[in-house]
GROMACS .gro file of C-alpha atoms in nm:
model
  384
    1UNK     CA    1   8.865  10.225  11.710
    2UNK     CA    2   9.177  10.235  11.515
    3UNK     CA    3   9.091   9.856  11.367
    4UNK     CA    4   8.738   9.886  11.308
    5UNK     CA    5   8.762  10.149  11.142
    6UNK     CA    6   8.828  10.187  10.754
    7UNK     CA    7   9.020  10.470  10.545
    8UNK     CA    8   9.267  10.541  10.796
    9UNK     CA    9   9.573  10.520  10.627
   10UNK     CA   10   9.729  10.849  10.690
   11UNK     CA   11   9.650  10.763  11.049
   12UNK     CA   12   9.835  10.391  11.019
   13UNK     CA   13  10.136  10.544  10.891
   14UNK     CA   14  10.194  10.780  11.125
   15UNK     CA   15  10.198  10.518  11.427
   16UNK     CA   16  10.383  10.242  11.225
   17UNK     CA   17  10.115  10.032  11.124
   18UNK     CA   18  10.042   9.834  10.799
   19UNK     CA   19   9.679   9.770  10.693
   20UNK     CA   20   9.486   9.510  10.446
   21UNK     CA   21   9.148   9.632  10.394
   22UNK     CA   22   8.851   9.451  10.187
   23UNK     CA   23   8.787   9.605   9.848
   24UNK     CA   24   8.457   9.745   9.818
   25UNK     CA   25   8.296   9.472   9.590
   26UNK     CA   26   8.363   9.227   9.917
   27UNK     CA   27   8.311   8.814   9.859
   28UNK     CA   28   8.173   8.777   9.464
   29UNK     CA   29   8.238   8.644   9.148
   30UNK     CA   30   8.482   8.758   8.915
   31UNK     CA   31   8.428   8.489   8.609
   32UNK     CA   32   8.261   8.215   8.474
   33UNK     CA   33   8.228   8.016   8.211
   34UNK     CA   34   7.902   7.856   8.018
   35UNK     CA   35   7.880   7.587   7.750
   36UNK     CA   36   7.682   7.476   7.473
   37UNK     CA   37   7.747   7.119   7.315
   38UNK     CA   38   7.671   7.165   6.872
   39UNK     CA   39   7.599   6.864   6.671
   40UNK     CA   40   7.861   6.896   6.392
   41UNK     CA   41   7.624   7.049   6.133
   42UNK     CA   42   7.579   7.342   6.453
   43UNK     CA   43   7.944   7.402   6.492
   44UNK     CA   44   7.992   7.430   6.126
   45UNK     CA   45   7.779   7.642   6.084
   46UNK     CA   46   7.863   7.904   6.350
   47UNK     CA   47   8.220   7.873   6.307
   48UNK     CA   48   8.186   7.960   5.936
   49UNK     CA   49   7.957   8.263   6.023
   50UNK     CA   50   8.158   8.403   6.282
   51UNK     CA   51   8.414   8.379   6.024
   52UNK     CA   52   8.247   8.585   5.798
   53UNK     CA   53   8.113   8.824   6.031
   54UNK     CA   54   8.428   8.880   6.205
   55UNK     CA   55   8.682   9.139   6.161
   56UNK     CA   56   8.963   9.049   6.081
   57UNK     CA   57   9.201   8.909   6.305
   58UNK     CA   58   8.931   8.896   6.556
   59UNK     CA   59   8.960   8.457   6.507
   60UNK     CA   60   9.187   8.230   6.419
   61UNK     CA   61   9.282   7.874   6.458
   62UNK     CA   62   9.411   7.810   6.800
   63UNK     CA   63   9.774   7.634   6.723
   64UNK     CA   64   9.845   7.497   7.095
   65UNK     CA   65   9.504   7.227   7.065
   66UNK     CA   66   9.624   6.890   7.089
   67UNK     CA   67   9.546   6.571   6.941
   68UNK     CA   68   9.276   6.529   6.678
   69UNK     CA   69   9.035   6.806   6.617
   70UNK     CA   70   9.054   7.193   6.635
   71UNK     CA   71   8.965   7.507   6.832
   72UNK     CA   72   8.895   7.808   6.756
   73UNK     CA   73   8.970   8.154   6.997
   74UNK     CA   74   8.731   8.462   6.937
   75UNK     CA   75   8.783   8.833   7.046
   76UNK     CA   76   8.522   8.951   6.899
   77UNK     CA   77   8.331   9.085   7.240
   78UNK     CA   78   8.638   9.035   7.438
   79UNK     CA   79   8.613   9.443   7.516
   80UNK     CA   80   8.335   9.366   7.671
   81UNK     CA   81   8.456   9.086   7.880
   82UNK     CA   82   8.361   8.784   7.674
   83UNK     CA   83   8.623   8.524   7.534
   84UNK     CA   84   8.440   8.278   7.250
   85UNK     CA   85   8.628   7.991   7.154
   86UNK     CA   86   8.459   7.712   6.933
   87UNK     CA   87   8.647   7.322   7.026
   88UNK     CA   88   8.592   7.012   6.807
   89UNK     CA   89   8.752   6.729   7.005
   90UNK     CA   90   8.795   6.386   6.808
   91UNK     CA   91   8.829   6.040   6.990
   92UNK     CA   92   8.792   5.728   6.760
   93UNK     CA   93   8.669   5.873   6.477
   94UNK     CA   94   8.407   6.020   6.685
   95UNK     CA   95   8.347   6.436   6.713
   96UNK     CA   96   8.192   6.594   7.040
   97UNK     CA   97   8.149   6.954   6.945
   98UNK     CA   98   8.148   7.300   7.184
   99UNK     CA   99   8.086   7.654   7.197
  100UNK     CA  100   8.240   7.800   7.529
  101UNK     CA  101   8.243   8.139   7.681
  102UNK     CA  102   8.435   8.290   7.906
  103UNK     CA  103   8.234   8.608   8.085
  104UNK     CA  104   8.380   8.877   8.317
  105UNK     CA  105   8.053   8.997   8.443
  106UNK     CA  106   8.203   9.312   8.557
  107UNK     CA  107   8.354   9.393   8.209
  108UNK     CA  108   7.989   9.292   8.037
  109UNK     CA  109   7.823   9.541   8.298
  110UNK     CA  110   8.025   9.820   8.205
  111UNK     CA  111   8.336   9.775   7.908
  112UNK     CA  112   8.541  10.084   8.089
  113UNK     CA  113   8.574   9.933   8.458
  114UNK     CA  114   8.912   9.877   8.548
  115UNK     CA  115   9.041   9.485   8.573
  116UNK     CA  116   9.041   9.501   8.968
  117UNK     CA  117   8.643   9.519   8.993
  118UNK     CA  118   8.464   9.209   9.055
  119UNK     CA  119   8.078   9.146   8.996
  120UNK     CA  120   7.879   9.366   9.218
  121UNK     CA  121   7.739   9.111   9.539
  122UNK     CA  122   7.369   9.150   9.403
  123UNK     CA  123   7.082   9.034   9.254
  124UNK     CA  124   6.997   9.356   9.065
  125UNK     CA  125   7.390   9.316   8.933
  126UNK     CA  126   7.313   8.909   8.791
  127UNK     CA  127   7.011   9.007   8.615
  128UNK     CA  128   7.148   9.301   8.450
  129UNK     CA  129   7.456   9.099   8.363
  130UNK     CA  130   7.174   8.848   8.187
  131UNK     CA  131   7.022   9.109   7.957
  132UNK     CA  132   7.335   9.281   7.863
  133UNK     CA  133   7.434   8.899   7.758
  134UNK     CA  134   7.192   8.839   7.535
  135UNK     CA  135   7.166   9.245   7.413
  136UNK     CA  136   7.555   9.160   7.300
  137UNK     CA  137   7.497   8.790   7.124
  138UNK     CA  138   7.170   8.904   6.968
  139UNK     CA  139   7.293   8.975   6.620
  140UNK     CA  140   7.582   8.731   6.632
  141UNK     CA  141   7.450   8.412   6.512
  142UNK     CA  142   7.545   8.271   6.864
  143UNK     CA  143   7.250   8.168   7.091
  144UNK     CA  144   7.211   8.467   7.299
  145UNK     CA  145   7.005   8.350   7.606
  146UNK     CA  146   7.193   8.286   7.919
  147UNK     CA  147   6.973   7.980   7.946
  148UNK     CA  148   7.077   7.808   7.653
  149UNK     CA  149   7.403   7.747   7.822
  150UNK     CA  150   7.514   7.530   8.091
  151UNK     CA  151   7.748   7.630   8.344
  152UNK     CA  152   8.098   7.532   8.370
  153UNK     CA  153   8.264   7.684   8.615
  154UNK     CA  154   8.213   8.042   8.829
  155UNK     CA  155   8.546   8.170   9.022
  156UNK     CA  156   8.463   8.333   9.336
  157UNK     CA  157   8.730   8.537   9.469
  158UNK     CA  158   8.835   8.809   9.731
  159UNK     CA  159   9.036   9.138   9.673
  160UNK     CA  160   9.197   9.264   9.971
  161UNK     CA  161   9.393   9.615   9.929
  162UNK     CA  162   9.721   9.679  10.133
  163UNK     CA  163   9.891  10.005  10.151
  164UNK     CA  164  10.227   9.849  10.158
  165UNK     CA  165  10.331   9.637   9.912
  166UNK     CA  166  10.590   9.492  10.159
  167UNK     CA  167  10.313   9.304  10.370
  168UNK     CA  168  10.115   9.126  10.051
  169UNK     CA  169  10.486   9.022   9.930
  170UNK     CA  170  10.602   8.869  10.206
  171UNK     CA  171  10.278   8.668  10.265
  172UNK     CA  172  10.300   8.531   9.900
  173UNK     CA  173  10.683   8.396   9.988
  174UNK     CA  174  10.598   8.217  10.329
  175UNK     CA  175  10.277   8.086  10.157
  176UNK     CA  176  10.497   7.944   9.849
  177UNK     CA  177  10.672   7.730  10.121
  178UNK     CA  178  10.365   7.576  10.317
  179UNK     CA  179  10.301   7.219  10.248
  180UNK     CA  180  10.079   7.124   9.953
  181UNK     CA  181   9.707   6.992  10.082
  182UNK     CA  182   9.556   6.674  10.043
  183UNK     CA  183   9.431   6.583   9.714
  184UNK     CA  184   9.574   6.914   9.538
  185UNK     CA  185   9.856   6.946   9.293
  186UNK     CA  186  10.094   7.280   9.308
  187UNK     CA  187  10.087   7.417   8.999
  188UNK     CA  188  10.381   7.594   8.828
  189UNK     CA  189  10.373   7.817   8.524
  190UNK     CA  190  10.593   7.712   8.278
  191UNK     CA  191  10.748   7.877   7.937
  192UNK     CA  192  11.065   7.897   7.726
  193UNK     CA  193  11.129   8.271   7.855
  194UNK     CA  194  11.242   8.096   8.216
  195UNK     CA  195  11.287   8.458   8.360
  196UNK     CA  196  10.909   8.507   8.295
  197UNK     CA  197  10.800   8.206   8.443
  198UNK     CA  198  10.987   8.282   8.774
  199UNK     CA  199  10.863   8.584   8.826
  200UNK     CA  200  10.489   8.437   8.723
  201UNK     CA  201  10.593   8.195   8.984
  202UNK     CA  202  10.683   8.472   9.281
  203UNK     CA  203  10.366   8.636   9.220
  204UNK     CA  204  10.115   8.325   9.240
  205UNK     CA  205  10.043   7.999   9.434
  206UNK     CA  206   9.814   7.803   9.255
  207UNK     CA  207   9.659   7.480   9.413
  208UNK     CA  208   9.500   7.228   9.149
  209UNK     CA  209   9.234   6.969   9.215
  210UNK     CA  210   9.004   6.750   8.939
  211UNK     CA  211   8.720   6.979   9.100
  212UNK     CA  212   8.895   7.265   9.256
  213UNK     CA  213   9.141   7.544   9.172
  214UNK     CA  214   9.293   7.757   9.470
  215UNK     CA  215   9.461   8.062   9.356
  216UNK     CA  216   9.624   8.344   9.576
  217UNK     CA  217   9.784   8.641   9.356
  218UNK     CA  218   9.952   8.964   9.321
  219UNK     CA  219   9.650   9.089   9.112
  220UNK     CA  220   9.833   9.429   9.072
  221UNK     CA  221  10.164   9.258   8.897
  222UNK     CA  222   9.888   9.056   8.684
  223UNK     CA  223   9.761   9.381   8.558
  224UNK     CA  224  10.070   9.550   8.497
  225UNK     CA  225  10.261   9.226   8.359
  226UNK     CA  226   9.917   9.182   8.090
  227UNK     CA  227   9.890   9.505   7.988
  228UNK     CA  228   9.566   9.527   8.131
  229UNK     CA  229   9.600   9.879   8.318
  230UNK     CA  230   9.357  10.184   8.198
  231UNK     CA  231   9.447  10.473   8.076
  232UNK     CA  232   9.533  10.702   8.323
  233UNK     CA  233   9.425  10.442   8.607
  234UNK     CA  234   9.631  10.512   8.935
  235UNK     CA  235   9.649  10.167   9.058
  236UNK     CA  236   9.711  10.053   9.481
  237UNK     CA  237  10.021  10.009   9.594
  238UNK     CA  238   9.881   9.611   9.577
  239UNK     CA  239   9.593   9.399   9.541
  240UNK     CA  240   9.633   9.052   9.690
  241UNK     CA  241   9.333   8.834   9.536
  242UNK     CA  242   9.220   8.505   9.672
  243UNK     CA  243   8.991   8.270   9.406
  244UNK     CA  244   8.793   7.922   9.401
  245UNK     CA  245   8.757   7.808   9.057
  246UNK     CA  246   8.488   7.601   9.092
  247UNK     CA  247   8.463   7.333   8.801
  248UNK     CA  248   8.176   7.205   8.597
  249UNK     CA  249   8.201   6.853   8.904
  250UNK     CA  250   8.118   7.116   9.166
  251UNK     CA  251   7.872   7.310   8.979
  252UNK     CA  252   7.674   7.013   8.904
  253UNK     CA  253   7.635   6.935   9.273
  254UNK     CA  254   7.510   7.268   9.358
  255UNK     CA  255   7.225   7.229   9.051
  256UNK     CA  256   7.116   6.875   9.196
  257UNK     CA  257   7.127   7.073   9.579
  258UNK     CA  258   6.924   7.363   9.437
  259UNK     CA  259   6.702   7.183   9.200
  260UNK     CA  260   6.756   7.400   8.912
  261UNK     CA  261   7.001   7.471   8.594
  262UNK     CA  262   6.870   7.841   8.574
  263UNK     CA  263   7.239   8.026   8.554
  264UNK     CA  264   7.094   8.384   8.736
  265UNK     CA  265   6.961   8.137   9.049
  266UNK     CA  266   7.306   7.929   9.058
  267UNK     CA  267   7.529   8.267   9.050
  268UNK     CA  268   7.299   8.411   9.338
  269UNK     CA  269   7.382   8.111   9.554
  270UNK     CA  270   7.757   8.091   9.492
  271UNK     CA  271   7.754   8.536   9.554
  272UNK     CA  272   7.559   8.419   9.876
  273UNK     CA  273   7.793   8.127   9.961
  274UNK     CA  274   8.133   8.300   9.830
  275UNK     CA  275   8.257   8.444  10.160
  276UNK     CA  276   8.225   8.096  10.339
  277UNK     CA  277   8.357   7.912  10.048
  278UNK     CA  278   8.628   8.125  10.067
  279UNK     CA  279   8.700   8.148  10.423
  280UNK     CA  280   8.680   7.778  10.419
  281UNK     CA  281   8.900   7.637  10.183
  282UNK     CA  282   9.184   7.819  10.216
  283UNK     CA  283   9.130   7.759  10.616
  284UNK     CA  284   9.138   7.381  10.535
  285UNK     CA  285   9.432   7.469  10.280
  286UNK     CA  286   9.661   7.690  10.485
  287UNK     CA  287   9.592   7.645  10.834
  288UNK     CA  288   9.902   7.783  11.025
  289UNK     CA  289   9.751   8.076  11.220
  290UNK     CA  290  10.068   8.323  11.250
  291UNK     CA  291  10.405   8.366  11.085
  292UNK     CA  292  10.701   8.523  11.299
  293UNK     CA  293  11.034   8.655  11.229
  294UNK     CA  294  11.296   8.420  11.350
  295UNK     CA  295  11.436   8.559  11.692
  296UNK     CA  296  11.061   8.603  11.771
  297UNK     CA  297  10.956   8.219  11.732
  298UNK     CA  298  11.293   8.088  11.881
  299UNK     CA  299  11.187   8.304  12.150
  300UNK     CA  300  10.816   8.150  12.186
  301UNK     CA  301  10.981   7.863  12.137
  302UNK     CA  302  11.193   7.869  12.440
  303UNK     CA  303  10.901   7.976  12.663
  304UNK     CA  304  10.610   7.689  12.579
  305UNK     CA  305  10.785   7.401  12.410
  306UNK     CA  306  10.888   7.081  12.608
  307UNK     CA  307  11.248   7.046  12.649
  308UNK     CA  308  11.274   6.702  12.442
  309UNK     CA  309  11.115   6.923  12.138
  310UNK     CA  310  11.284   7.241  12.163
  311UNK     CA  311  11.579   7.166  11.979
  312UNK     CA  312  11.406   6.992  11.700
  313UNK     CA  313  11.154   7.284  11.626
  314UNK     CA  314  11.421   7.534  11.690
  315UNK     CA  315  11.630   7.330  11.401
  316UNK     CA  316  11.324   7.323  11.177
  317UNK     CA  317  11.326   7.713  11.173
  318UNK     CA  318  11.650   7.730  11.096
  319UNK     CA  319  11.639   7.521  10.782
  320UNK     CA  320  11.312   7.724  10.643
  321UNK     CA  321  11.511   8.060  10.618
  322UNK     CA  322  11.712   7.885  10.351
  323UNK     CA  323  11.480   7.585  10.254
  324UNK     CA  324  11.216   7.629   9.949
  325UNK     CA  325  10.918   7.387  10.089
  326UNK     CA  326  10.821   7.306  10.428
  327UNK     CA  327  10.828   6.919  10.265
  328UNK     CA  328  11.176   6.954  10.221
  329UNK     CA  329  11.278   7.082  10.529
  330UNK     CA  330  11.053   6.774  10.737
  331UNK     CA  331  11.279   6.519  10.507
  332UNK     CA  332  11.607   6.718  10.652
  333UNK     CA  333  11.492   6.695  11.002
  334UNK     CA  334  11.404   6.360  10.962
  335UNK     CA  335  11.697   6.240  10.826
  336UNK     CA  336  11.883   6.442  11.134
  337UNK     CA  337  11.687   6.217  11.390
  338UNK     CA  338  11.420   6.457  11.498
  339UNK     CA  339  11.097   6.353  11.533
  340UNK     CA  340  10.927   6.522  11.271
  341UNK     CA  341  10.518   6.418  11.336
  342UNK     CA  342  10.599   6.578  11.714
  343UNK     CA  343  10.751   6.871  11.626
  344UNK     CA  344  10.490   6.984  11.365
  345UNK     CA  345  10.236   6.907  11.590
  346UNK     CA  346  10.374   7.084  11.860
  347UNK     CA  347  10.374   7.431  11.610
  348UNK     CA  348  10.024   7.369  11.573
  349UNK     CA  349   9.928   7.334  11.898
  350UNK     CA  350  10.118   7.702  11.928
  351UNK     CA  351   9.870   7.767  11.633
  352UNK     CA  352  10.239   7.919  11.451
  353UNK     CA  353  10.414   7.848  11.142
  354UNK     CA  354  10.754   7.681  11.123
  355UNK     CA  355  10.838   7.896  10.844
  356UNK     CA  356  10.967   8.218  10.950
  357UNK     CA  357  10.912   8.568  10.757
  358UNK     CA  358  11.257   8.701  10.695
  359UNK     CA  359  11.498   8.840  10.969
  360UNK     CA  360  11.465   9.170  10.870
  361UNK     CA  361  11.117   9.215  10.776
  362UNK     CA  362  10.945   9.489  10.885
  363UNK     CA  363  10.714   9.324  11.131
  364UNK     CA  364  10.788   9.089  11.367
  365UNK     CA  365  10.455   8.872  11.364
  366UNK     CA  366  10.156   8.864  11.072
  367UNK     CA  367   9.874   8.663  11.069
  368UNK     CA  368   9.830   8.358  10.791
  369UNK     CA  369   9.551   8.363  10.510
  370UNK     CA  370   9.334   8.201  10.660
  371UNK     CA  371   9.275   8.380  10.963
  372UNK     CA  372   9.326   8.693  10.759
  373UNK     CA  373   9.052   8.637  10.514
  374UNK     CA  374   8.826   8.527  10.832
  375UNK     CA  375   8.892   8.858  10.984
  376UNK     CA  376   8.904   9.089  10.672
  377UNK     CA  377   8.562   9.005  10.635
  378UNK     CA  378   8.421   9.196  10.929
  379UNK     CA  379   8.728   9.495  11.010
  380UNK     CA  380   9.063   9.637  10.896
  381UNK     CA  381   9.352   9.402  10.941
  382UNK     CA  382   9.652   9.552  11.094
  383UNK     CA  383  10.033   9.533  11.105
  384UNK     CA  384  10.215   9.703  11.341
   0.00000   0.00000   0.00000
C-alpha cells in the first residue's frame, strides 16, 4: 500500500524511506517554438513597428549573432511566456529572413503560474492556449494565428518531485559519469565566470543530437539560479525534470505521419505520445537498471560473477569512485589488461551500474532513470 499510494510523506519519513513522486501535470509539454519565414520587405517592416510600438528596452539588437546579418530579441509578451526574436541571416549576398517565437504554454494560459507547471495534458488546455495566442498578437502587427506559423520544435518533459534533495543529487552525479550514447554529443555550459559554469554543469546533463536534445535537470536550482521564483512561492525541496527537445527534423516527420501542419493537432499527438517518448529515449540513453553503494556491488559481485571476471569488475568499481566518466575508467582497465567488452557486459547482464553512488550515501541501492521514469509513471518510487 505504502508504494501505491501518493502523499505519504510524513509516513516515508518516519520508516526511513525516500520518495520521487510524479508532479501533477504528468508527461506534457513545457515549450515550443513556431516560425514564420518574411521576405525582406516583411521583416522590415515588423521589425521597425515593433520598434516603435515597443517600450523601451523591451528590444534591442542581439550582440552575440554571428556572421553576416542581425537578430533581434523581444520581451515584449515575455510575462506572458512568449520570447520574439526577429533573425536576418546573410549567405552570399543572399538574406533568408525569420520571425521566431518561443511559447511557454503554461505561462500564456495563465501569466501568474509558477515556472514548475507544465502545459496541462489536454485538449481543452491546446485550444485555449490557441486563442489566448492570437488574443495577445492581435494588436501587435505580428501575425497572430497559430496557423500562420510552422512548428519548430515542442519539448516534452517530465517533473518528478522528491522530498529529499539528497536522492535527485546523487542521481544527477552517477548520471554525469555514464557513457555518452550513440550519435549524441555531451554538452557543457560554458562562460568566463568558470565557477558558474561548474555549478551549471553539476546541476544538468545535457545530451545533443542534429535532431534530438536530452536534458535531465535540477529544475529547482534553475529557478532559484534565474531568478525565476514567485513571490512568496514555497518551492519543493527538488524538482528533477527530464525533457526531449524535439527539433524542426523530427517535427517534420510527425506532420508527413499525421498528414497535417495544423499546430493544435501536432501538440495533441506529441501530449499523447510524450510519456513513451520519454520513457523511451532515455531507456535507450541510460540503460543501467540500478546503482549501488560500493561494499554493496563488490558484494553482488562476489556472489554471481565468474571467477575470471571478478577481479576486473571489482577493479572497474574501484576506479569510478574517483574517475569522472565511465569512458575513462574502460581506457584504465584496458590499459591494466582487463577485458573491458566482458566485464561491461557482465554488469549488464546483472542489469547494475559499474558506477557506484558514494560510500556513504544514504541508501545503499537506487534505481537508474530509466527504470525510474518507467515506474513513476504508474506509482510512488521509493528509497529506503
Amino acid at each position: 500500500d505504502l508504494v501505491r499510494s501518493r502523499g505519504l510523506g510524513d509516513v516515508y519519513k518516519r520508516q526511513g524511506v525516500g520518495s520521487f513522486q510524479l508532479e501533477p501535470d504528468g508527461f506534457s509539454i513545457h515549450t515550443l517554438e513556431v516560425v514564420k519565414r518574411l521576405s525582406n520587405k516583411g521583416y522590415k517592416r515588423i521589425r521597425d513597428r515593433i520598434y516603435q510600438q515597443c517600450p523601451k528596452g523591451e528590444i534591442y539588437s542581439d550582440r552575440s549573432w554571428q556572421g553576416e546579418g542581425e537578430r533581434h530579441r523581444c520581451k515584449w509578451f515575455w510575462r506572458e511566456g512568449l520570447r520574439i526574436s526577429l533573425e536576418r541571416d546573410v549567405h552570399e549576398q543572399v538574406s533568408t529572413c525569420y520571425l521566431r517565437i518561443a511559447v511557454n504554454p503554461r505561462k500564456l494560459l495563465d501569466p501568474s503560474s509558477s515556472y514548475l507547471g507544465i502545459l496541462p495534458p489536454d485538449k481543452e488546455s491546446i485550444r485555449t492556449m490557441g486563442k489566448k495566442f492570437t488574443l495577445l498578437l492581435k494588436d501587435s502587427g505580428l501575425p497572430c494565428a497559430l496557423n500562420a506559423y510552422q512548428l519548430s520544435r515542442v519539448d516534452l518533459c517530465v517533473n518528478i518531485r522528491c522530498d529529499t534533495s539528497k536522492l535527485f543529487k546523487e542521481l544527477l552525479r552517477v548520471m554525469r559519469k555514464l557513457p555518452t550514447p550513440p550519435k549524441y554529443e555531451r554538452y557543457y555550459y560554458k562562460d568566463s565566470d568558470i565557477k558558474a559554469a561548474n555549478r551549471y554543469n553539476k546541476h544538468h546533463v545535457t545530451l545533443k543530437h542534429r535532431s534530438r536534445e536530452l536534458v535531465v535537470y535540477d529544475k529547482t536550482y534553475q529557478i532559484m539560479e534565474n531568478g525565476l521564483r514567485l513571490d512568496e512561492e514555497k518551492l519543493p525541496k527538488g524538482i528533477l525534470r527530464f525533457e526531449i527537445h524535439e527539433l524542426r527534423e523530427r517535427v517534420s516527420k510527425i506532420e508527413k505521419k499525421l498528414g497535417t501542419t495544423d499546430i493544435e493537432s501536432l501538440l495533441s499527438y506529441y501530449i499523447e505520445e510524450s510519456e513513451k517518448y520519454i520513457t523511451r529515449c532515455f531507456g535507450r540513453a541510460f540503460p543501467d537498471e540500478r546503482f549501488m553503494q560500493p561494499d554493496t556491488l563488490n558484494e553482488l559481485i562476489q556472489k554471481v560473477s565468474d571467477a575470471g571476471l571478478r577481479e576486473g569488475m571489482i577493479r572497474l568499481v574501484m576506479l569510478m569512485t574517483r574517475t569522472k566518466s565511465l569512458e575513462k575508467g574502460e581506457a584504465k582497465l584496458c590499459r591494466e589488461g582487463y577485458d573491458v567488452e566482458a566485464v561491461l557486459a557482465k554488469f549488464r547482464e546483472m542489469g547494475v551500474s559499474p558506477i557506484p553512488l558514494r560510500k556513504k550515501f544514504c541508501a545503499k541501492t537506487m534505481l537508474g532513470p530509466s527504470v525510474l521514469l518507467q515506474r513513476i509513471a504508474h506509482r510512488n518510487v521509493l528509497v529506503w
